[in-house]
mmCIF file of C-alpha atoms in Angstrom:
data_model
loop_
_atom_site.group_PDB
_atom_site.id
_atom_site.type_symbol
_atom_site.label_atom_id
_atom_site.label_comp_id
_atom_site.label_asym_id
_atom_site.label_seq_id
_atom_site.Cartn_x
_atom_site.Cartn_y
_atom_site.Cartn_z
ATOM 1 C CA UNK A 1 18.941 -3.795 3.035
ATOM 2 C CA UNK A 2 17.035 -7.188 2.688
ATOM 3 C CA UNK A 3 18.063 -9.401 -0.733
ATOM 4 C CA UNK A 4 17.295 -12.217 -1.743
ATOM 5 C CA UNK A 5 19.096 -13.385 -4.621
ATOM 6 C CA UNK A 6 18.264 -16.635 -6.367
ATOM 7 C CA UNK A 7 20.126 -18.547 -9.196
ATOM 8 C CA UNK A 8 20.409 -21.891 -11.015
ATOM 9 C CA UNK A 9 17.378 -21.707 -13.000
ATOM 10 C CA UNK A 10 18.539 -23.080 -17.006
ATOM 11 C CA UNK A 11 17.506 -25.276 -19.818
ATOM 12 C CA UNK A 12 16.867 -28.829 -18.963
ATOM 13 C CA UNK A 13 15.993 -31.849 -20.423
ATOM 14 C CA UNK A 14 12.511 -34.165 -19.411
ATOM 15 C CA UNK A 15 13.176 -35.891 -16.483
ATOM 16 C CA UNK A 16 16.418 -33.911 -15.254
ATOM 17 C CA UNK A 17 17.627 -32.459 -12.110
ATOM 18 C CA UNK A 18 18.380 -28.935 -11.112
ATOM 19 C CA UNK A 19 19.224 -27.312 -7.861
ATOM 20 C CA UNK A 20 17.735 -23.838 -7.166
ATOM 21 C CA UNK A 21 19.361 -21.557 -4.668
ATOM 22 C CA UNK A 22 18.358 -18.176 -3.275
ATOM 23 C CA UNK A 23 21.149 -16.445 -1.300
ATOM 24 C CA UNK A 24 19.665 -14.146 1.555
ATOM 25 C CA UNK A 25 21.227 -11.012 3.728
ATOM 26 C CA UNK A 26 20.411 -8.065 5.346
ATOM 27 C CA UNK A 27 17.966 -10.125 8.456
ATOM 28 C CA UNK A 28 18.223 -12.737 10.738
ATOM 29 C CA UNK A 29 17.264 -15.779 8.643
ATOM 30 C CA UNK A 30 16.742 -18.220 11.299
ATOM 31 C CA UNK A 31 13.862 -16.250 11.893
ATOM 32 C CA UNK A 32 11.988 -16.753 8.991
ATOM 33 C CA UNK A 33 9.832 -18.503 6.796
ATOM 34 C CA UNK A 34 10.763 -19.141 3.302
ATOM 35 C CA UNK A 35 9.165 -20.055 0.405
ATOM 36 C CA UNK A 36 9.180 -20.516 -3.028
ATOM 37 C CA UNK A 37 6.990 -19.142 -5.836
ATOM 38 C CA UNK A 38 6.590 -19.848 -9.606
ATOM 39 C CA UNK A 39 5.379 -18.182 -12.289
ATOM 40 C CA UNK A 40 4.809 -19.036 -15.687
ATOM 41 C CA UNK A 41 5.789 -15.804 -18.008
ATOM 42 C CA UNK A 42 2.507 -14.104 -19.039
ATOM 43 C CA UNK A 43 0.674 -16.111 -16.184
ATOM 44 C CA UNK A 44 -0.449 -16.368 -12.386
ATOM 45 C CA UNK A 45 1.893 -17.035 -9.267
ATOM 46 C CA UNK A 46 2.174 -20.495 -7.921
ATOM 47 C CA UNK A 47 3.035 -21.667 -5.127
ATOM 48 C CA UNK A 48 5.639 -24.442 -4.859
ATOM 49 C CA UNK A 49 7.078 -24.958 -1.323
ATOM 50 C CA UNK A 50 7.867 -23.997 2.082
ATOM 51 C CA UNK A 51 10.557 -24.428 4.648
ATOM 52 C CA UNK A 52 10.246 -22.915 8.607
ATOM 53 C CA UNK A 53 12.709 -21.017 9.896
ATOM 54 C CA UNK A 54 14.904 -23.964 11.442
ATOM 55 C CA UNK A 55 14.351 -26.120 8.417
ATOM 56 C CA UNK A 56 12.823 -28.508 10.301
ATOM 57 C CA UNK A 57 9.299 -28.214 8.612
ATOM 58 C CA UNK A 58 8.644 -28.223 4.842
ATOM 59 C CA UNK A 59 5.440 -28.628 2.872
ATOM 60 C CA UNK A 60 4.995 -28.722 -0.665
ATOM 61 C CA UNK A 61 2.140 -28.106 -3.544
ATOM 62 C CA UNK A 62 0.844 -30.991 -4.904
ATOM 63 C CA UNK A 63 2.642 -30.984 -8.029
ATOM 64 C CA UNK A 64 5.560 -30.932 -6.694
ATOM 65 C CA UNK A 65 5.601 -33.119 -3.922
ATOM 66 C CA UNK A 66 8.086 -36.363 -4.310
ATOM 67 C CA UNK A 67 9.808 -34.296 -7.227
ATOM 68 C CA UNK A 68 11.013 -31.358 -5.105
ATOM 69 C CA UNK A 69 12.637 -30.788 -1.629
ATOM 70 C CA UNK A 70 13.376 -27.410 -0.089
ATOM 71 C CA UNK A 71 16.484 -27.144 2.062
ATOM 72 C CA UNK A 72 18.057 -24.319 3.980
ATOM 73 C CA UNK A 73 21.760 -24.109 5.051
ATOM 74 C CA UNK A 74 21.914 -21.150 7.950
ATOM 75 C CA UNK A 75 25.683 -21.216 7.948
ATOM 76 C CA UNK A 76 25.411 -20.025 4.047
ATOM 77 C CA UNK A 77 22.026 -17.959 4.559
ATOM 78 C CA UNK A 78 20.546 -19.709 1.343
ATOM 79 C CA UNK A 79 17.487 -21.376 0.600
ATOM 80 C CA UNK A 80 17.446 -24.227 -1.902
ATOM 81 C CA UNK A 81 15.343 -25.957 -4.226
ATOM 82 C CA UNK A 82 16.300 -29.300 -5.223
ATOM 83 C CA UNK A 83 14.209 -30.322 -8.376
ATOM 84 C CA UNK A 84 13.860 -33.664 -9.638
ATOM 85 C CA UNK A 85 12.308 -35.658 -12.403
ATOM 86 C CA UNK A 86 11.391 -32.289 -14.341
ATOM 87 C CA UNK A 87 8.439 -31.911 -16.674
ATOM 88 C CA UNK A 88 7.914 -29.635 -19.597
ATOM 89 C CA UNK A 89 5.170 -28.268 -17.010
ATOM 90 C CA UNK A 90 7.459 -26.938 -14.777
ATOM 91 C CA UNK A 91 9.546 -23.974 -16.855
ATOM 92 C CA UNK A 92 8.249 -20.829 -14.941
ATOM 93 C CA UNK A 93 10.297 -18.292 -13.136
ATOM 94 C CA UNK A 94 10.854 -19.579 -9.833
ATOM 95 C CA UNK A 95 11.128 -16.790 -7.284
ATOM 96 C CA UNK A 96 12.383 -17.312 -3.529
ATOM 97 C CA UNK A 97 9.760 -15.185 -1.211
ATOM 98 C CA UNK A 98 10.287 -14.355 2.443
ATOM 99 C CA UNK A 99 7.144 -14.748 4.724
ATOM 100 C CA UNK A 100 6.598 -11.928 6.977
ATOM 101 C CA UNK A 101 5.844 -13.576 10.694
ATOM 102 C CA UNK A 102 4.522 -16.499 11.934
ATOM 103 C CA UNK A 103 1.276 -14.570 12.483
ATOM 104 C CA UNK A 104 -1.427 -15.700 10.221
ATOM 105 C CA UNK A 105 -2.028 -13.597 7.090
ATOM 106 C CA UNK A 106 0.946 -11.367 7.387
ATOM 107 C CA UNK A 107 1.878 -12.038 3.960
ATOM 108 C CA UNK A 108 5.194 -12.254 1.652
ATOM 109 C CA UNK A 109 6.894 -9.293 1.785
ATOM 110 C CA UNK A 110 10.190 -9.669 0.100
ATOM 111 C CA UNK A 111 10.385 -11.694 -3.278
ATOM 112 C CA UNK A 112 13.904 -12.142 -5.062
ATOM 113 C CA UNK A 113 13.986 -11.014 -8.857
ATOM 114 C CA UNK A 114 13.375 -14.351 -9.867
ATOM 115 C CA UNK A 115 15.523 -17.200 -12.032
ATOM 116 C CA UNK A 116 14.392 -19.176 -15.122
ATOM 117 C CA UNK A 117 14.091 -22.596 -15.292
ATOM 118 C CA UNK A 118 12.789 -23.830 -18.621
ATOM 119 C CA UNK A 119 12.131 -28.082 -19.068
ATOM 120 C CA UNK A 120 12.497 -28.798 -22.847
ATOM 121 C CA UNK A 121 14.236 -31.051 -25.254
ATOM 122 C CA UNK B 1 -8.531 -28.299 -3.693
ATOM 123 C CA UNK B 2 -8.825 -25.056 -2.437
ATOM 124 C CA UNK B 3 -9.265 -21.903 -5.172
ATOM 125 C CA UNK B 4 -9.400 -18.207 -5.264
ATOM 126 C CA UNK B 5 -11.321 -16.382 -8.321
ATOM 127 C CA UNK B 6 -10.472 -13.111 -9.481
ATOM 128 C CA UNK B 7 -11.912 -11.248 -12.673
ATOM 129 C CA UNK B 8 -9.328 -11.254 -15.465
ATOM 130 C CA UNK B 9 -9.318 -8.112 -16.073
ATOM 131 C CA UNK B 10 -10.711 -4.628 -14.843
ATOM 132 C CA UNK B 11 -10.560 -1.307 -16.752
ATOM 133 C CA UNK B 12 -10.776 2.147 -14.902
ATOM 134 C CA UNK B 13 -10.465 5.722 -15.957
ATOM 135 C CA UNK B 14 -7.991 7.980 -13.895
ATOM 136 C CA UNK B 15 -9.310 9.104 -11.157
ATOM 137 C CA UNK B 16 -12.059 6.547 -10.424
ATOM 138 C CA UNK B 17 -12.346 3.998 -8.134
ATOM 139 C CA UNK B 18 -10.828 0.296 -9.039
ATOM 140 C CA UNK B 19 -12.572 -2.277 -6.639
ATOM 141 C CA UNK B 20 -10.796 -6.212 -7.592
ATOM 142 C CA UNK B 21 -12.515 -8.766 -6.156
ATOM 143 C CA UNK B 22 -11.654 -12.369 -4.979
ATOM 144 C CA UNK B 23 -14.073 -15.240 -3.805
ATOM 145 C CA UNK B 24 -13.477 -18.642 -2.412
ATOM 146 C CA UNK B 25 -15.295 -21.035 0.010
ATOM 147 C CA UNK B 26 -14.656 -20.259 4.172
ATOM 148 C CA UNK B 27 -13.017 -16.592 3.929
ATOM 149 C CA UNK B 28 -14.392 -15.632 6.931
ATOM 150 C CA UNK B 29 -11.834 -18.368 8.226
ATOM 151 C CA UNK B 30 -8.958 -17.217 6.408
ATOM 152 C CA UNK B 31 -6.822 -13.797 6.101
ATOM 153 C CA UNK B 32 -6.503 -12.149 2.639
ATOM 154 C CA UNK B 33 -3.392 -10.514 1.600
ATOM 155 C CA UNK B 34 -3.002 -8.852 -2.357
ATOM 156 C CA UNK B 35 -0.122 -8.407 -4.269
ATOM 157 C CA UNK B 36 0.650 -6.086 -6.826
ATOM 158 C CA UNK B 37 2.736 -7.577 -10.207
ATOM 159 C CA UNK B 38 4.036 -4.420 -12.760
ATOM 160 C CA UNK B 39 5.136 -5.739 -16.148
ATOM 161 C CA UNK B 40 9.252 -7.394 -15.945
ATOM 162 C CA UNK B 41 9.048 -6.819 -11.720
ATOM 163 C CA UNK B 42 8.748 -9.211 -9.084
ATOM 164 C CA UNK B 43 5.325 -8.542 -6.796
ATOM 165 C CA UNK B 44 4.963 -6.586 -4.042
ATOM 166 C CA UNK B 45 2.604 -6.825 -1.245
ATOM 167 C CA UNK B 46 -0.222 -4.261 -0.583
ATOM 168 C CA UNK B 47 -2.566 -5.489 2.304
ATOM 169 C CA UNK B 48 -2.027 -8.067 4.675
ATOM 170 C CA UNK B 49 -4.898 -9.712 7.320
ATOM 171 C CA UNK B 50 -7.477 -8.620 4.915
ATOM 172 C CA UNK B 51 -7.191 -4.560 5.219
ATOM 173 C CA UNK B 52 -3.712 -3.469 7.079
ATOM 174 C CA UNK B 53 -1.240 -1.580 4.561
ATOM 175 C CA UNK B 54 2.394 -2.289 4.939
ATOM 176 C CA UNK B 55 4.560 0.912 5.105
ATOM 177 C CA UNK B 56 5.128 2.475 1.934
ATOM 178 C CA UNK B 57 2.139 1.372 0.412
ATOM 179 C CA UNK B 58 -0.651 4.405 -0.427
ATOM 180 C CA UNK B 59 -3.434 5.132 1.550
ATOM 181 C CA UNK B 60 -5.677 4.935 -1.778
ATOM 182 C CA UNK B 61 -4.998 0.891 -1.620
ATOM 183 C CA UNK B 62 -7.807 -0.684 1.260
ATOM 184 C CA UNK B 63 -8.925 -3.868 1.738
ATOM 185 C CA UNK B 64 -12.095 -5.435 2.947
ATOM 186 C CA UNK B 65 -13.212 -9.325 3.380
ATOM 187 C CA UNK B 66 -16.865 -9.611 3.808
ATOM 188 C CA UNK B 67 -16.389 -13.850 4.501
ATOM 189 C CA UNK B 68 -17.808 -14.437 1.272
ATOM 190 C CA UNK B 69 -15.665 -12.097 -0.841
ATOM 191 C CA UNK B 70 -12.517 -10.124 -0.164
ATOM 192 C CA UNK B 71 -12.225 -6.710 -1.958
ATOM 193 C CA UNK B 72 -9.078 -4.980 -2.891
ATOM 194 C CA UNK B 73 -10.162 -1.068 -3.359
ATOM 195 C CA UNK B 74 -7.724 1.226 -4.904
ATOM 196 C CA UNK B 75 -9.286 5.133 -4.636
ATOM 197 C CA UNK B 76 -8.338 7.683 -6.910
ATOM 198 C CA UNK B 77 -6.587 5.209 -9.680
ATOM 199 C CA UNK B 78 -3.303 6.285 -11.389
ATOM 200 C CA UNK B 79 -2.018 5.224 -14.595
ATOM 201 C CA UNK B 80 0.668 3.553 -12.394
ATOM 202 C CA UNK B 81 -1.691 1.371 -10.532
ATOM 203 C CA UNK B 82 -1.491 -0.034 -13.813
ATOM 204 C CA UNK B 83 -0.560 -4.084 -12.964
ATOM 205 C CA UNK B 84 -1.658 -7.751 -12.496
ATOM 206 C CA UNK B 85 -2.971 -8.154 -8.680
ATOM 207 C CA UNK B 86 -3.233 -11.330 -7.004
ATOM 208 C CA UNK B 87 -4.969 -11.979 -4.143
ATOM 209 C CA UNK B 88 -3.627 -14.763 -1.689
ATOM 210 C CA UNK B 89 -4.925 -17.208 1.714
ATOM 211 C CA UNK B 90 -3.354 -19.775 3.570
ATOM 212 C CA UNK B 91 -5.377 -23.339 3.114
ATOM 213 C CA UNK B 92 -4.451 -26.408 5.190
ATOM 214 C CA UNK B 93 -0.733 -25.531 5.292
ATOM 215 C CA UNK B 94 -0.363 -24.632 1.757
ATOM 216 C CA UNK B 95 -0.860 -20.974 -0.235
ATOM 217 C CA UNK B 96 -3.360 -20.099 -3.056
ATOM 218 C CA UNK B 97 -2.871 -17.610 -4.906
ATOM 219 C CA UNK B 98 -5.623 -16.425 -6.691
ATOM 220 C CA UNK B 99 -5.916 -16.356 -11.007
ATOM 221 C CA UNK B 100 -4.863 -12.737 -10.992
ATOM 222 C CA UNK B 101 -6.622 -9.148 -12.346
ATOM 223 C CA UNK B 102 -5.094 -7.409 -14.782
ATOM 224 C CA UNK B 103 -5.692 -3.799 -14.167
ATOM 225 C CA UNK B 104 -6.127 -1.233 -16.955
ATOM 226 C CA UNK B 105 -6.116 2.316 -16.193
ATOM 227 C CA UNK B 106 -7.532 4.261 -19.642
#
């Protein structure tokens, strides 16, 4: 069975740090795409990053980039999200998303049950 | 930047036919998939490349892009096709998601 469990998400102050991690099994991860999705309660998904399946290859949305930096360890099957200099903009429920194939338009079709990460004083 | 636009909101009777659209520049150049969000769940995907149905998904979901709008098409709506759907492209290396529909069923 495919999981994908994330965790980490917490109250933090303006301008702090947090580290996101999303713990996969049941498929090969070096095989995969990952990503990483937010979503403000009562709102629209975001995107927010994306690693390749050897971690060699990451891009990022806009406002994110130079804050945040996804990582992937294969020996621990986990996905990370390192999150710096946080704004009261960012609290959302981050969810960790697996990307079907390297074929275009194939989709996301596993997404973890999501972690909170709320930015307030 | 690149967008998606959805209607906020769509309201159906059981039974009829729920049609969600999404719009953006160049979708004859892109692939549209569509999620589906219930309330407290995580979303699940129900079309990839524009109009292919993952397994598990019902045959009353279809999907269409025209290159100037992409349709999701639910026949036949049940009350628990009740959900937010979000429609989603690839742009330049990054993902869109669209605003999101909220779909009634009344």
């Amino acid at each position: 069975e495919v999981q994908l469990v994330e965790s980490g998400g917490t109250l933090v102050q303006p301008g702090g740090s947090l580290r996101l991690s999303c713990v996969v099994s049941g498929f090969s991860f070096t095989t995969y795409w990952m990503h990483w999705v937010r979503q403000v309660p009562g709102k629209g998904l975001v995107w927010v990053s994306r690693i390749d399946n050897h971690g060699s290859g990451t891009t990022y949305a806009d406002s994110v980039k130079g804050r945040f930096t996804i990582s992937r360890d294969i020996a621990k099957n986990t996905v990370y999200l390192q999150m710096n200099s946080l704004r009261v903009e960012d609290t959302a429920v981050y969810f960790c998303v697996r990307e079907v194939s390297a074929l275009a338009g194939t989709g996301f079709d596993y997404w973890g049950q999501g972690t909170l990460v709320t930015v307030s004083s | 930047s690149y967008d998606l636009t959805q209607p906020p909101s769509v309201s159906v009777s059981p039974g009829q036919t729920t049609t969600i659209t999404c719009s953006g520049d160049n979708l004859g150049n892109k692939y549209i998939c569509w999620y589906q969000q219930k309330a407290g769940q995580s979303p699940v995907v129900v079309m990839f490349q524009d109009s292919k149905r993952p397994s598990g998904i019902s045959e009353r979901f279809s999907g269409f892009n025209s290159g100037i709008t992409a349709t999701l098409t639910i026949s036949g709506t049940q009350t628990s096709d009740e959900a937010d759907y979000y429609c989603q492209a690839w742009d330049s290396g990054t993902v869109i998601f669209g605003g999101g529909t909220k779909l009634t069923v009344l």
